[in-house]
PDB file of C-alpha atoms in Angstrom:
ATOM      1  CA  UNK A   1       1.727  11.385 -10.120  1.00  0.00           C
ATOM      2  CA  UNK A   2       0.567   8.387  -9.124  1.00  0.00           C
ATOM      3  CA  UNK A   3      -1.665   5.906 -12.098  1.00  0.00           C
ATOM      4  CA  UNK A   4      -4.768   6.650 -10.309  1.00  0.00           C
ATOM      5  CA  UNK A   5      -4.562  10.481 -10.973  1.00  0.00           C
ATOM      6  CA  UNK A   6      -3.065   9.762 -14.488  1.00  0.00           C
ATOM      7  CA  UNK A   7      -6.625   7.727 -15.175  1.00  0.00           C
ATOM      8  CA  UNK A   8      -8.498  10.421 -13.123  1.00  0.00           C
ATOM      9  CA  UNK A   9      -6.697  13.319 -15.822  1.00  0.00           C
ATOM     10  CA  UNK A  10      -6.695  11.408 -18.758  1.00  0.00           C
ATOM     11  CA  UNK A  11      -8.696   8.357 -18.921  1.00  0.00           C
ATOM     12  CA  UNK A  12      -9.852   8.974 -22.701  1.00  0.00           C
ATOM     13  CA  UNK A  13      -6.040   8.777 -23.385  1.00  0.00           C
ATOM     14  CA  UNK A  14      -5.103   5.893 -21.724  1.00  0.00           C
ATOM     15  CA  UNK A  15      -5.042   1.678 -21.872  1.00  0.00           C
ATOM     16  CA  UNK A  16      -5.048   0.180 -18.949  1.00  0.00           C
ATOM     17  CA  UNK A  17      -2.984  -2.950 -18.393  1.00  0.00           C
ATOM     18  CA  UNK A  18      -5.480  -6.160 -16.677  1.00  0.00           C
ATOM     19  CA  UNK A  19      -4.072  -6.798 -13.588  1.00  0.00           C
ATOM     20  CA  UNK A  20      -1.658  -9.900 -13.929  1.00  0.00           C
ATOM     21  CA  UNK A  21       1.361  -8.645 -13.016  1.00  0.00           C
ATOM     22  CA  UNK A  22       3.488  -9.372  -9.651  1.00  0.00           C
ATOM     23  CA  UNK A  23       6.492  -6.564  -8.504  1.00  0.00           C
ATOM     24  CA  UNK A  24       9.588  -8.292  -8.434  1.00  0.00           C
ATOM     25  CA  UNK A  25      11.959  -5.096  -8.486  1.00  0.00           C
ATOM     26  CA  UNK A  26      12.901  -3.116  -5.263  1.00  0.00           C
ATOM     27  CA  UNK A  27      11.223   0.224  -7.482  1.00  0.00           C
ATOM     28  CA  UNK A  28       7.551  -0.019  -7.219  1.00  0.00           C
ATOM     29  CA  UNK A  29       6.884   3.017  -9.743  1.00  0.00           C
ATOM     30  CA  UNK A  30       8.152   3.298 -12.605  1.00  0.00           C
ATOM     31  CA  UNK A  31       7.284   4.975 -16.211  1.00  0.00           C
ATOM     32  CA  UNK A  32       9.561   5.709 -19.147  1.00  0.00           C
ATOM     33  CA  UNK A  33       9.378   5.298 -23.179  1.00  0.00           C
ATOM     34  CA  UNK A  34       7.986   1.707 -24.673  1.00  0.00           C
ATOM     35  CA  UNK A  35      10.946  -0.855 -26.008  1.00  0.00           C
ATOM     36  CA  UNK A  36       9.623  -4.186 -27.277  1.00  0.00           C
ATOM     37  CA  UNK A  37      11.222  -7.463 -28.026  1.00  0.00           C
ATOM     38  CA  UNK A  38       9.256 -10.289 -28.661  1.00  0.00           C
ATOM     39  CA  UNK A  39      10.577 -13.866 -27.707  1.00  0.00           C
ATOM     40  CA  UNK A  40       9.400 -17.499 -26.904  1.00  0.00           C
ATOM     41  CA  UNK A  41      11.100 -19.250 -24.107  1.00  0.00           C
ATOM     42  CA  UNK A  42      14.842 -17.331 -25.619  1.00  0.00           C
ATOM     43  CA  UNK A  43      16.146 -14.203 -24.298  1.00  0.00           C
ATOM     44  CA  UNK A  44      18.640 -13.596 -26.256  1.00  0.00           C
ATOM     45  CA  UNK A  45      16.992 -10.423 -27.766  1.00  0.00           C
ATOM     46  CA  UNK A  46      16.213  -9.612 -24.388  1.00  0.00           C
ATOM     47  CA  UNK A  47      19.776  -9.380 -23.122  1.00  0.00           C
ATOM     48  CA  UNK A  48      20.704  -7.116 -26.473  1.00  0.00           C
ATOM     49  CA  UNK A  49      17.610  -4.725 -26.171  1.00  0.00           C
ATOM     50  CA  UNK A  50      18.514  -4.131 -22.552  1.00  0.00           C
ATOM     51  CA  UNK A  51      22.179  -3.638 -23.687  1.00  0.00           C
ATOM     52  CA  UNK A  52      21.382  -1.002 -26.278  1.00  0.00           C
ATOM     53  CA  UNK A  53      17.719   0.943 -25.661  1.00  0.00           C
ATOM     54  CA  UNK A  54      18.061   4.576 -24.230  1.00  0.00           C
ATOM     55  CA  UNK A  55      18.095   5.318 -20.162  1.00  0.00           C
ATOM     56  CA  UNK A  56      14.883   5.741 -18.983  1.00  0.00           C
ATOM     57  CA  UNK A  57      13.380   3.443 -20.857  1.00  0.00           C
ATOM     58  CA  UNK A  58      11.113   0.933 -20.154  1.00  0.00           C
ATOM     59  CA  UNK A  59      11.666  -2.885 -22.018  1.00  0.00           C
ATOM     60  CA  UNK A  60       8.138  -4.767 -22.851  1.00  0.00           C
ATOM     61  CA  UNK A  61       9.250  -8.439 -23.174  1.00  0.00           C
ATOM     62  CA  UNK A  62       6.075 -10.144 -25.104  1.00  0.00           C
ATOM     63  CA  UNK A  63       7.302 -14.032 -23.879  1.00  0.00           C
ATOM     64  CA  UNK A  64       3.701 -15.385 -25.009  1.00  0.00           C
ATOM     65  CA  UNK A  65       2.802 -15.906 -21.509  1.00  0.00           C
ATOM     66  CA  UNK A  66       4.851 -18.855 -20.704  1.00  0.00           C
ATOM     67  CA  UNK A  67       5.646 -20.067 -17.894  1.00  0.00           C
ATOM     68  CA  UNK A  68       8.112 -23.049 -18.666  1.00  0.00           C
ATOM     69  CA  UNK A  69      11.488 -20.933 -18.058  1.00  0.00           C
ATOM     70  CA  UNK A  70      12.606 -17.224 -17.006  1.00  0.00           C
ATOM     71  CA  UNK A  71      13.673 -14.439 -19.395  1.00  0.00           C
ATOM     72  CA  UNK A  72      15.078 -12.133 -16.694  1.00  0.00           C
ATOM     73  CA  UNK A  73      17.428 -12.942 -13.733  1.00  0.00           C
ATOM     74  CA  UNK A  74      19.888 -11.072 -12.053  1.00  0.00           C
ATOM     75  CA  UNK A  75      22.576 -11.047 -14.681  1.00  0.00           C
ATOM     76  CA  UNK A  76      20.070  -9.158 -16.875  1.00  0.00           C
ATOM     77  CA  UNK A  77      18.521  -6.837 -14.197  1.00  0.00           C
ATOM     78  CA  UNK A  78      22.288  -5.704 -12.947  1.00  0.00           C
ATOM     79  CA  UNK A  79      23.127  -4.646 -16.962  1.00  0.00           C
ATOM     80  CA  UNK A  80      19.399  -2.490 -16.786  1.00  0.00           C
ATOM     81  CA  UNK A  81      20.432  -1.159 -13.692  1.00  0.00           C
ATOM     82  CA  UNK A  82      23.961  -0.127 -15.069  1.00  0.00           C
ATOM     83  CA  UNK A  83      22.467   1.589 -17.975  1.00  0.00           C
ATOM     84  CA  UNK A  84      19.618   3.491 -16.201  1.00  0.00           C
ATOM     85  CA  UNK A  85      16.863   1.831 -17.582  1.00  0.00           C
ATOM     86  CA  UNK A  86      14.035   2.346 -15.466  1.00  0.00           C
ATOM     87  CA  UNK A  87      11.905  -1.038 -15.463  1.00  0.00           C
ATOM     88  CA  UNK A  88      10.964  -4.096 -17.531  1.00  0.00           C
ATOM     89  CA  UNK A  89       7.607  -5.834 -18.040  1.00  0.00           C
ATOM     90  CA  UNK A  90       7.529  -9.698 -18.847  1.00  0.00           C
ATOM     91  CA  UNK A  91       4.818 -11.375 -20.306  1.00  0.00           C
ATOM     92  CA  UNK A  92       6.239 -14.475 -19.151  1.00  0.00           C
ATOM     93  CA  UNK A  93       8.625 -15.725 -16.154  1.00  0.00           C
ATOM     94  CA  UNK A  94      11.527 -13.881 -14.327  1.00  0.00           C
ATOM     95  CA  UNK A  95      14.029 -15.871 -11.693  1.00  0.00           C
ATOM     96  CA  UNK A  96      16.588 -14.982  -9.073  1.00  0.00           C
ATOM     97  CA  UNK A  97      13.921 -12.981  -7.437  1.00  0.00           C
ATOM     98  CA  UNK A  98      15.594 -12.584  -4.230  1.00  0.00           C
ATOM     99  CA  UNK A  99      18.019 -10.656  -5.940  1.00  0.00           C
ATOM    100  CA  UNK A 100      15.640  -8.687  -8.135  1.00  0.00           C
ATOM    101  CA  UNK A 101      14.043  -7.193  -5.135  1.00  0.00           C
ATOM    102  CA  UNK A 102      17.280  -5.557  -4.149  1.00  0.00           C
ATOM    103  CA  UNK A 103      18.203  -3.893  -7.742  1.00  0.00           C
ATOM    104  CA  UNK A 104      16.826  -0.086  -7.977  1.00  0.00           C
ATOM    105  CA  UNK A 105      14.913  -1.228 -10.866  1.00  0.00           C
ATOM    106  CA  UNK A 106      10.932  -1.845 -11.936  1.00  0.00           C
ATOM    107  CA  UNK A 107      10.597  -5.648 -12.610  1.00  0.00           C
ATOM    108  CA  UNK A 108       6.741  -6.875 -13.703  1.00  0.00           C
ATOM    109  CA  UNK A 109       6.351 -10.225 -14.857  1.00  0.00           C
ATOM    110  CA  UNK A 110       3.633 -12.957 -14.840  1.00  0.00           C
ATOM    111  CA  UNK A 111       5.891 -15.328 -12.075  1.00  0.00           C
ATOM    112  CA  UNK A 112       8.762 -16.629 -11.516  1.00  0.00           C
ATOM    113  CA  UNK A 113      10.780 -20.035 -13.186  1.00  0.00           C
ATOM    114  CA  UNK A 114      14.102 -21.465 -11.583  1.00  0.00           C
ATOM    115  CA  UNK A 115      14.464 -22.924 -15.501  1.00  0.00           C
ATOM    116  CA  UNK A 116      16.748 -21.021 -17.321  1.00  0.00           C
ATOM    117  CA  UNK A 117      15.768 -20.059 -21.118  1.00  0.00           C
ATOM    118  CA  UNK A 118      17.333 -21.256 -24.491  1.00  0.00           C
ATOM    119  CA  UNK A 119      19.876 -19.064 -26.254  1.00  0.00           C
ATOM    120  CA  UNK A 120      18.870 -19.321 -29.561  1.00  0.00           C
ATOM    121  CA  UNK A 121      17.992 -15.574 -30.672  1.00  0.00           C
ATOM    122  CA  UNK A 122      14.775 -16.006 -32.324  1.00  0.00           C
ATOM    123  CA  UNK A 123      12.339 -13.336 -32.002  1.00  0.00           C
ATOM    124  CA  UNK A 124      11.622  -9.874 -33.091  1.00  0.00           C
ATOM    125  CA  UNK A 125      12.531  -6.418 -31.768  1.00  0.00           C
ATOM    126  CA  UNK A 126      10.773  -2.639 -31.868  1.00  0.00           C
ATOM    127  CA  UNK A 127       7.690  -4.215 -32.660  1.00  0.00           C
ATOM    128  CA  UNK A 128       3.610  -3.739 -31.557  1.00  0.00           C
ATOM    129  CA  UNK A 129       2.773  -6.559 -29.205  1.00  0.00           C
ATOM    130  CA  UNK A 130      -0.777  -7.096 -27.432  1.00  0.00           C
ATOM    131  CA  UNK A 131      -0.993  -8.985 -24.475  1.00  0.00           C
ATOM    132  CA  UNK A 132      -2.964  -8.199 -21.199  1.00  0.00           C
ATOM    133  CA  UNK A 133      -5.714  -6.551 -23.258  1.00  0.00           C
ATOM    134  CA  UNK A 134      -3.007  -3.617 -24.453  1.00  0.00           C
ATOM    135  CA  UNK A 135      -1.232  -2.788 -27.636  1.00  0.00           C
ATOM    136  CA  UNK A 136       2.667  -2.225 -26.446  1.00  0.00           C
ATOM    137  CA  UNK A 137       3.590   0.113 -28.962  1.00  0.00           C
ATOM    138  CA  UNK A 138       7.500   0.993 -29.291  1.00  0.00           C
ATOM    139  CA  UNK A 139       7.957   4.542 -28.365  1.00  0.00           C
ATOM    140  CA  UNK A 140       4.774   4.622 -26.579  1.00  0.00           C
ATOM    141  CA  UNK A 141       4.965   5.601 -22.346  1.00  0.00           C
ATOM    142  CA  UNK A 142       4.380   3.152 -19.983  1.00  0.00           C
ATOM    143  CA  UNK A 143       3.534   4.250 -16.211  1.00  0.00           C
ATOM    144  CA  UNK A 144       3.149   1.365 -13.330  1.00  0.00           C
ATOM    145  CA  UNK A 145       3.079   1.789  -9.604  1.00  0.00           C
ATOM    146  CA  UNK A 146       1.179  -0.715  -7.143  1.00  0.00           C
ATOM    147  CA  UNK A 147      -2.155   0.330  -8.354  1.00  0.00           C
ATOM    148  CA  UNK A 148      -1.807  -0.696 -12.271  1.00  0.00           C
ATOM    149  CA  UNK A 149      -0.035  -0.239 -15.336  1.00  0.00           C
ATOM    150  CA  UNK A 150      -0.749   2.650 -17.802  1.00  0.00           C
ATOM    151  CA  UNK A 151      -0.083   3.182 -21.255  1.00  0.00           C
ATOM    152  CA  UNK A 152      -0.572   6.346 -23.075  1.00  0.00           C
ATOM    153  CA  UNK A 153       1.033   7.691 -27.391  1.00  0.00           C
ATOM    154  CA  UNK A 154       2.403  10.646 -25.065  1.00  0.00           C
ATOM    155  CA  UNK A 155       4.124  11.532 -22.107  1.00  0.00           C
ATOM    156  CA  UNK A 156       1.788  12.890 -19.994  1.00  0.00           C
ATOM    157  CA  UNK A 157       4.177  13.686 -17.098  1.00  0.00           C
ATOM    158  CA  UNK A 158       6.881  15.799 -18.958  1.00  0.00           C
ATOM    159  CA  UNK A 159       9.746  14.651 -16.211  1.00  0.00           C
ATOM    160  CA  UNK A 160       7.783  14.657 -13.176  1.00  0.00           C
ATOM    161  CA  UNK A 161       8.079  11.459 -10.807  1.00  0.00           C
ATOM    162  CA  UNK A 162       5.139   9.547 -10.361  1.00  0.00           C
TER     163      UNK A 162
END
């Protein structure tokens, strides 16, 4: 089911994302359970959440919007691939984007950096963020295909593909 039905079904139910995300992942639609980290310009916490949340699972990275460095490349991307997890949403920059587009994953993120981030593992994890005039809350579903970005407190498509 494609975002468009999902807000034609269940509007009343939904957030909608505003639209300032670019695809960077070869998978175009994606949807899975909210995982949050929240991080400035470090992504440290990103690299653990993405080695430890469920498959199927979608990571929210709240980066504050910056733009100064990336907090997903390849490296990162390959070890979501490896471990199923179906996409990841960065408020904030991702890099090595010819290589994102080939990786079988969902990659959203505000644009790209060549700058690499710092390693210093500040941040916080499972936690409500709001950016793009949403609430990201952990356990929360997430749906995105090229039309938008969807958030609803349920799953509304009980395992079927959008």
């Amino acid at each position: 089911m494609k975002t468009t039905d999902l807000c034609d079904a269940f509007l009343e139910k939904l957030q909608v994302s505003e639209d300032l995300f670019q695809s960077f992942g070869k998978k175009k639609s994606f949807h899975g359970p909210i995982h949050t980290v929240q991080v400035y310009e470090d992504n440290v916490l990103v690299r653990q959440a993405l080695e430890t949340i469920p498959a199927g699972s979608v990571l929210v990275v709240d980066g504050g919007g910056s733009k100064k460095c990336a907090l997903l490349g390849d490296r990162l991307a390959e070890i979501a691939v490896e471990r199923g997890i179906q996409g990841v949403i960065v408020y904030g920059c991702v890099r090595d984007t010819k290589e994102l587009a080939e990786l079988d994953l969902g990659v959203m993120a505000l644009g790209k950096s060549p700058v690499k981030s710092k390693k210093d593992g500040k941040g916080k994890r499972d936690v409500t963020v709001r950016f793009a005039g949403v609430e990201w809350i952990p356990g929360h579903y997430v749906y995105v295909d090229e039309d938008g970005i969807v958030l609803s407190a349920e799953n509304l498509l009980k395992n079927k593909e959008i």
